[in-house]
Coordinates of C-alpha atoms in Angstrom, one line a residue:
X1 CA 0.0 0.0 0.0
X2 CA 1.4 3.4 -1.1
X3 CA 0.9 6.1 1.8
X4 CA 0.4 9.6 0.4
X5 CA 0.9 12.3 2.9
X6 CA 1.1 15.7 0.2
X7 CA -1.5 15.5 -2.6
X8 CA 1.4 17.4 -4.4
X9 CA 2.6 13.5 -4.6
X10 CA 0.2 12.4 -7.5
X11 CA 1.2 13.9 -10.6
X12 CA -1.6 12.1 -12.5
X13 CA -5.5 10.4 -11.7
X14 CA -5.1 7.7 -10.5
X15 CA -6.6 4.5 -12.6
X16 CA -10.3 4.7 -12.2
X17 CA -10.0 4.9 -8.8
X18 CA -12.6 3.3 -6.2
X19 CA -12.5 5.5 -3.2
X20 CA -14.1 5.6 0.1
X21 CA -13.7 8.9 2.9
X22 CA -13.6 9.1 6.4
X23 CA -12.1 9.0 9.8
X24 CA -12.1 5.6 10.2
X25 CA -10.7 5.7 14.1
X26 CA -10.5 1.9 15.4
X27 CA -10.3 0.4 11.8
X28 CA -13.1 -2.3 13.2
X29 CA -15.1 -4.7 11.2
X30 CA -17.6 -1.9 9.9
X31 CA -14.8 0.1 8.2
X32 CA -13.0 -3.3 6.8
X33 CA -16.7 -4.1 5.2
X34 CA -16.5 -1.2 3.4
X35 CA -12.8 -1.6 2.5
X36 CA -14.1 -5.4 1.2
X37 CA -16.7 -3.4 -0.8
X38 CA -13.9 -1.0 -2.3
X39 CA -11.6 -3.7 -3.1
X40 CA -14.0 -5.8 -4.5
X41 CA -15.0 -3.2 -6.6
X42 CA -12.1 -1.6 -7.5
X43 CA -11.2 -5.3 -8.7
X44 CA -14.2 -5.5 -10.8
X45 CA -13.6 -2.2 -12.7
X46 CA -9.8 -3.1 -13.4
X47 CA -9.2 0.0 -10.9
X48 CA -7.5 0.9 -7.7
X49 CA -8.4 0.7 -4.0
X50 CA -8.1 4.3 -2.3
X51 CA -8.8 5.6 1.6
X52 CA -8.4 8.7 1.9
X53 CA -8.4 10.0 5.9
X54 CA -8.0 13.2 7.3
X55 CA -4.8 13.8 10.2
X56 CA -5.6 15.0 12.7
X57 CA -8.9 14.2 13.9
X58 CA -11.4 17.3 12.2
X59 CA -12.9 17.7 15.4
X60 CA -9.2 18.0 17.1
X61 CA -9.2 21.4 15.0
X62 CA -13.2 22.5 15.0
X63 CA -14.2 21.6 18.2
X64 CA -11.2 20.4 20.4
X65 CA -13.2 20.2 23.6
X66 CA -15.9 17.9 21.6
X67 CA -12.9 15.7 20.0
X68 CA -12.9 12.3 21.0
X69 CA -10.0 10.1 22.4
X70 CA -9.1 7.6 19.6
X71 CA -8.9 4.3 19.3
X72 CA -5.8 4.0 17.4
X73 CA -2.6 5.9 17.2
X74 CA -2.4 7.2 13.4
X75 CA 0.7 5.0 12.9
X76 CA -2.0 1.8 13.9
X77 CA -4.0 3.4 12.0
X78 CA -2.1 2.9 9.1
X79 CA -1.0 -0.6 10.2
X80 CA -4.6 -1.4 10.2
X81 CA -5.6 -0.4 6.7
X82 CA -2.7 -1.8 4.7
X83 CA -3.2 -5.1 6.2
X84 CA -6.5 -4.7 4.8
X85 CA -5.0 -5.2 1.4
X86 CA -5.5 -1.4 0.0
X87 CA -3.8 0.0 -3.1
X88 CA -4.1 3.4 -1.4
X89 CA -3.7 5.5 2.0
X90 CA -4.1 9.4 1.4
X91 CA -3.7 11.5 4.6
X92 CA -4.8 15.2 3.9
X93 CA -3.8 17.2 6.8
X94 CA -6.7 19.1 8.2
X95 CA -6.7 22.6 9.3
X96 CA -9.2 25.1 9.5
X97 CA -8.1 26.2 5.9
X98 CA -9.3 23.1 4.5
X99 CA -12.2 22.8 7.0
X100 CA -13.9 25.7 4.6
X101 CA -13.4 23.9 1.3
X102 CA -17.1 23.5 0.0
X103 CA -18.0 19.8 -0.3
X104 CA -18.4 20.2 -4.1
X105 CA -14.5 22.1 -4.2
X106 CA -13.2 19.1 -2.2
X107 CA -15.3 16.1 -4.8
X108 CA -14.1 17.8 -8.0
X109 CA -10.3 19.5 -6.9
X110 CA -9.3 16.5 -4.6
X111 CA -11.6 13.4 -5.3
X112 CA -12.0 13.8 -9.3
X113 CA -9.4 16.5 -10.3
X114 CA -6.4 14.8 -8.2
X115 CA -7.5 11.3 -7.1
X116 CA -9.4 9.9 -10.5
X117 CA -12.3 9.0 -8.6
X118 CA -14.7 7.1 -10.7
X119 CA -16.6 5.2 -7.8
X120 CA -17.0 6.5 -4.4
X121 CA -18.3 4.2 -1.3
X122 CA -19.2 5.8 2.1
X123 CA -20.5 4.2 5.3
X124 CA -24.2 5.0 6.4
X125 CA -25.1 8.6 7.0
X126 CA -21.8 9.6 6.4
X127 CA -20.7 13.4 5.3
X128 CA -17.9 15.5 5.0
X129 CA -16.7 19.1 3.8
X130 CA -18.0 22.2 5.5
X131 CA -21.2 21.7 8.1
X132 CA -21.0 18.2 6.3
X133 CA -23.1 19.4 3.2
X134 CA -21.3 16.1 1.7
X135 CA -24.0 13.8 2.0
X136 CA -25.5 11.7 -0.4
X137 CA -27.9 13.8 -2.2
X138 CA -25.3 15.7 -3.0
X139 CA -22.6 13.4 -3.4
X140 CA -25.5 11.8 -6.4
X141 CA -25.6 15.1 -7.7
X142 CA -22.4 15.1 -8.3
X143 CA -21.6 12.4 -9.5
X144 CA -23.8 12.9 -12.3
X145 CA -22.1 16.1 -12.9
X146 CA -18.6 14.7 -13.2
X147 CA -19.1 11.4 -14.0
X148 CA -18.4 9.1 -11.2
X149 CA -20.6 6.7 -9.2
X150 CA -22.2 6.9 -5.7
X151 CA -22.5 3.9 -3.0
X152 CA -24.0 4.0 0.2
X153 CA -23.5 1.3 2.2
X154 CA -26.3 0.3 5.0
X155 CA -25.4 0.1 8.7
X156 CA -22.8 -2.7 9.2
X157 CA -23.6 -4.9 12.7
X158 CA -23.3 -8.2 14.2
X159 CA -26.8 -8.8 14.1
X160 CA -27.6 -6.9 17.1
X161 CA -25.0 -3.7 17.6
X162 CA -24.1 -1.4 14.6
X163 CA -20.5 -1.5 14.5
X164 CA -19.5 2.1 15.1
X165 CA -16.7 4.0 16.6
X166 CA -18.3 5.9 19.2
X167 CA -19.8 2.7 20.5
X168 CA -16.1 1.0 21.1
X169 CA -14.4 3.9 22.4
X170 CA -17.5 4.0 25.4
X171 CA -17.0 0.0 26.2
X172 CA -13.1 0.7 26.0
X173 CA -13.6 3.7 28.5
X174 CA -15.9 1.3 30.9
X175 CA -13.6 -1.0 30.7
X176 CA -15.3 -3.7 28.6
X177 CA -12.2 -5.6 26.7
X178 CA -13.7 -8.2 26.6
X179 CA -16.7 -7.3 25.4
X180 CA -15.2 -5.0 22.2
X181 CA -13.9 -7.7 20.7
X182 CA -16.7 -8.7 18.6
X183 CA -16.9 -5.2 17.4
X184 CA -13.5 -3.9 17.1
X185 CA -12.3 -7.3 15.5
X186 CA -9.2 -8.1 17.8
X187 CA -8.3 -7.3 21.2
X188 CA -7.7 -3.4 22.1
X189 CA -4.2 -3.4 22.4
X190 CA -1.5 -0.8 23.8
X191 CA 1.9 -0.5 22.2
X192 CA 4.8 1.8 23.8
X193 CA 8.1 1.9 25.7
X194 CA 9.1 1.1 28.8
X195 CA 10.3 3.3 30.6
X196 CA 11.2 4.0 34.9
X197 CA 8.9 4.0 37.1
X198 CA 9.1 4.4 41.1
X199 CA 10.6 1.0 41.4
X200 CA 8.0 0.0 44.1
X201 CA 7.2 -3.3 42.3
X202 CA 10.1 -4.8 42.8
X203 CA 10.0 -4.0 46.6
X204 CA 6.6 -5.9 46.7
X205 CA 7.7 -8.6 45.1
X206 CA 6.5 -8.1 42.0
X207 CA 8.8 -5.7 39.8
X208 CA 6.6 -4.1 37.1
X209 CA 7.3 -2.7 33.6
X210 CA 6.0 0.6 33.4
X211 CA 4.9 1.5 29.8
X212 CA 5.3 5.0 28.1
X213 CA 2.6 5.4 25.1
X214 CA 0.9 7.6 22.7
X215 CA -2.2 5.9 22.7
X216 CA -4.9 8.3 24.0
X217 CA -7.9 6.0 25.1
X218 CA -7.1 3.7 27.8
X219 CA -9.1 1.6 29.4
X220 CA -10.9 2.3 33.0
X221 CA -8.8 2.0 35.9
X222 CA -8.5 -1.1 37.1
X223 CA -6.6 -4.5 36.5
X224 CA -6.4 -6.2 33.7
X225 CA -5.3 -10.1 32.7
X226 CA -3.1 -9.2 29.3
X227 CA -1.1 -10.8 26.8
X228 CA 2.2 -8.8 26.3
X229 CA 4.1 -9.0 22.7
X230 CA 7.7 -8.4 23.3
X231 CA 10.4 -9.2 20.4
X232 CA 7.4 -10.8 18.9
X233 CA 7.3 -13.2 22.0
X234 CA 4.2 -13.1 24.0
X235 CA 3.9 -13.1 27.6
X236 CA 0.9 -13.8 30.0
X237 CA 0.9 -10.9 32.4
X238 CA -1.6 -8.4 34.6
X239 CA -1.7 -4.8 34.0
X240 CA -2.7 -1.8 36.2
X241 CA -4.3 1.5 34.8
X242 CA -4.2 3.8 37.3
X243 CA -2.9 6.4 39.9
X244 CA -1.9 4.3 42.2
X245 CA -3.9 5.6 45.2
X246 CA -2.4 3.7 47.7
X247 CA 0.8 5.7 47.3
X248 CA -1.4 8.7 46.6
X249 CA 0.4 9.0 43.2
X250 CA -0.6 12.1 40.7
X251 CA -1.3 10.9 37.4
X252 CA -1.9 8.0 35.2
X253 CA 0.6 5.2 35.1
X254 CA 0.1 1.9 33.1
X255 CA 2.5 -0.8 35.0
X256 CA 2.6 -4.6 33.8
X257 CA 3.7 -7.2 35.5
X258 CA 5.2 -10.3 33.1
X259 CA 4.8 -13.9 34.6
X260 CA 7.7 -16.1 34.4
X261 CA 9.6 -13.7 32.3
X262 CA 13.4 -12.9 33.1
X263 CA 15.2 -10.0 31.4
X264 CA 15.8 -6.4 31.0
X265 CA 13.3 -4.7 29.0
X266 CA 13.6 -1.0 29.6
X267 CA 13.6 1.3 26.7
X268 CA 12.0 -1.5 24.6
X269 CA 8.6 -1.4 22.6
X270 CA 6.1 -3.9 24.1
X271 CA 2.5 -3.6 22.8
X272 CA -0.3 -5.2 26.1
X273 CA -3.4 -6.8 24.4
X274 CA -5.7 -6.8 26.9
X275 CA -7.9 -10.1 27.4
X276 CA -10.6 -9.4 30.5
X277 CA -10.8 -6.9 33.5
X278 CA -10.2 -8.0 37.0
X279 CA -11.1 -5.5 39.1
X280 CA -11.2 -2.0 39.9
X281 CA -8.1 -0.4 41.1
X282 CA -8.7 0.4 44.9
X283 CA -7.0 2.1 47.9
X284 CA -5.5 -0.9 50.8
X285 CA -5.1 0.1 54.1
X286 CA -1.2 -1.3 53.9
X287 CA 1.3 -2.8 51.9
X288 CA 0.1 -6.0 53.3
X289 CA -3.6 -6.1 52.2
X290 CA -1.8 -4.1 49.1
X291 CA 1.0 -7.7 48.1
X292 CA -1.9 -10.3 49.2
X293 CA -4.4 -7.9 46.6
X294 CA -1.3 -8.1 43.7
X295 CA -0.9 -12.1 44.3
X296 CA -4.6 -13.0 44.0
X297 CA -5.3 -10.4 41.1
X298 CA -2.4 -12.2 39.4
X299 CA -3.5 -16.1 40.3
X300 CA -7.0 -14.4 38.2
X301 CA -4.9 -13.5 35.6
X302 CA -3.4 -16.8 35.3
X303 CA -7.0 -18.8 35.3
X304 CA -8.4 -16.0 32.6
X305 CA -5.2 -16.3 30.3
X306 CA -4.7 -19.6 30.2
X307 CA -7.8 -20.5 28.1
X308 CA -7.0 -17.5 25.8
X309 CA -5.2 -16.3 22.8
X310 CA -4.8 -13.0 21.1
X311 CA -6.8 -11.9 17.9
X312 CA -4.0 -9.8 16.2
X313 CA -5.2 -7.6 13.6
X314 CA -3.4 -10.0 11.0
X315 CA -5.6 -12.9 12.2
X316 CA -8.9 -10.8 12.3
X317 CA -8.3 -10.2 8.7
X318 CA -7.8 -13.7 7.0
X319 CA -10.4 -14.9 4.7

């Protein structure tokens, strides 16, 4: 998948490209149907694949107090979407320049004019350009005007939940791992580096790794059973989300603890995919109650993990 950052890249339309638009924050099963239908028709036509996304976030730059935490980093993002099998990622950087560009400016400068756009799929009540007058009456309109075709795809679901974005990022928030699998397509994972902590863990006896990421939705505070990739090796393990209120500890730390795992890992990518929630994190009266808390949460952990595996987003998309 070729990754164009600068529309100044393409020099010529592209070859009667099939293109979908949109944010498309969690990459989960709804956004790889529509990807399917792209493909599939971009096949069909002897065309090319195209997403074409918008960095950062529109709302990060119209409404930054109503922007949401995402899902995904934008480099998972792109991870995501070229395992999906794409010919094309373009990433138009959004400002409030941009943000004014009529809808019909941005289908025939950027989508026809630039792109080659000869068939273009969007998700269910989806619309972009200015106050979103890029919907599909006009989108129709257009496309009769400058020759390209319109698809609207109905609401994706399970059979019982429509899969949807804002519906993952609130069971993420309440802590629901387990739960988001069905909808995101894998488990919610968290990639960074380790980095030092306050060393406490390994004065309780259990010496933790304390992880430094970019991610900005994390799940509720609490405990976690997780599987933890490291060199492409993965580890049962438990993870805490939290502030650590028994030290009375300002701000949020995310500390995992690796079973039967021997080595230095500091200043190394790890990424935690988390399998089920244990608890809430809570305030013990000592470092007592605190060690005997640790070594049941992680006896839990043990009993959850060892029936599990991992749904990477490699596995999620086979077949």
């Amino acid at each position: 998948m070729r990754i164009i950052k600068d529309l100044a890249e393409i020099t010529e339309p592209l070859r009667n490209a099939v293109v979908t638009v949109g944010n498309f924050d969690g990459v989960h099963l709804g956004h790889r149907e529509i990807f399917r239908r792209v493909k599939s028709t971009a096949a069909d036509s002897g065309g090319v694949s195209v997403v074409v996304t918008f960095i950062p976030h529109p709302l990060k730059v119209l409404a930054p107090e109503k922007s949401p935490r995402l899902i995904n980093t934008y480099a998972e993002k792109e991870t995501l979407i070229e395992a999906c099998g794409l010919d094309y990622l373009v990433e138009i950087p959004f400002d409030r320049r941009f943000a004014a560009m009529p809808a019909r400016d941005f289908v025939a400068e950027v989508l026809v004019g630039k792109l080659g756009m000869k068939t273009l799929i969007i998700g269910y009540d989806y619309a972009f350009g200015r106050n979103r007058e890029g919907n599909v009456s006009l989108l129709t309109l257009l496309g009769d005007e400058f020759s390209f075709k319109v698809e609207e795809l109905k609401p994706i679901s399970n059979g019982s939940t429509v899969f949807s974005s804002t519906a993952i990022r609130k069971m993420i928030a309440a802590g629901d791992v387990k739960g988001v699998v069905p909808l995101l397509g894998r488990h919610f994972s968290v990639g960074g580096t380790v980095v030092h902590g306050h060393h406490r863990g390994k004065g309780l006896g259990f010496p933790t790794a304390n992880l430094e990421t970019e991610k900005e939705l994390l799940p509720k505070d609490g405990v976690y059973a997780v599987k933890v990739k490291v060199d492409d090796v993965f580890y049962d393990g438990a993870c805490n989300i939290g502030t650590n209120p028994t030290f009375r500890d300002e701000g949020l730390s995310v500390e995992v603890f690796l079973f039967d795992f021997e080595g230095d890992i500091y200043c190394k990518g790890v990424r935690a995919y988390f399998i089920d929630r244990v608890r809430d994190e809570k305030t013990f009266a000592d470092v007592t109650a605190l060690q005997q808390a640790i070594a049941d949460d992680i006896q839990r952990c043990r009993d959850i993990l060892s029936k599990a595996f991992v749904i990477e987003y490699d596995e999620y998309l086979k077949g």
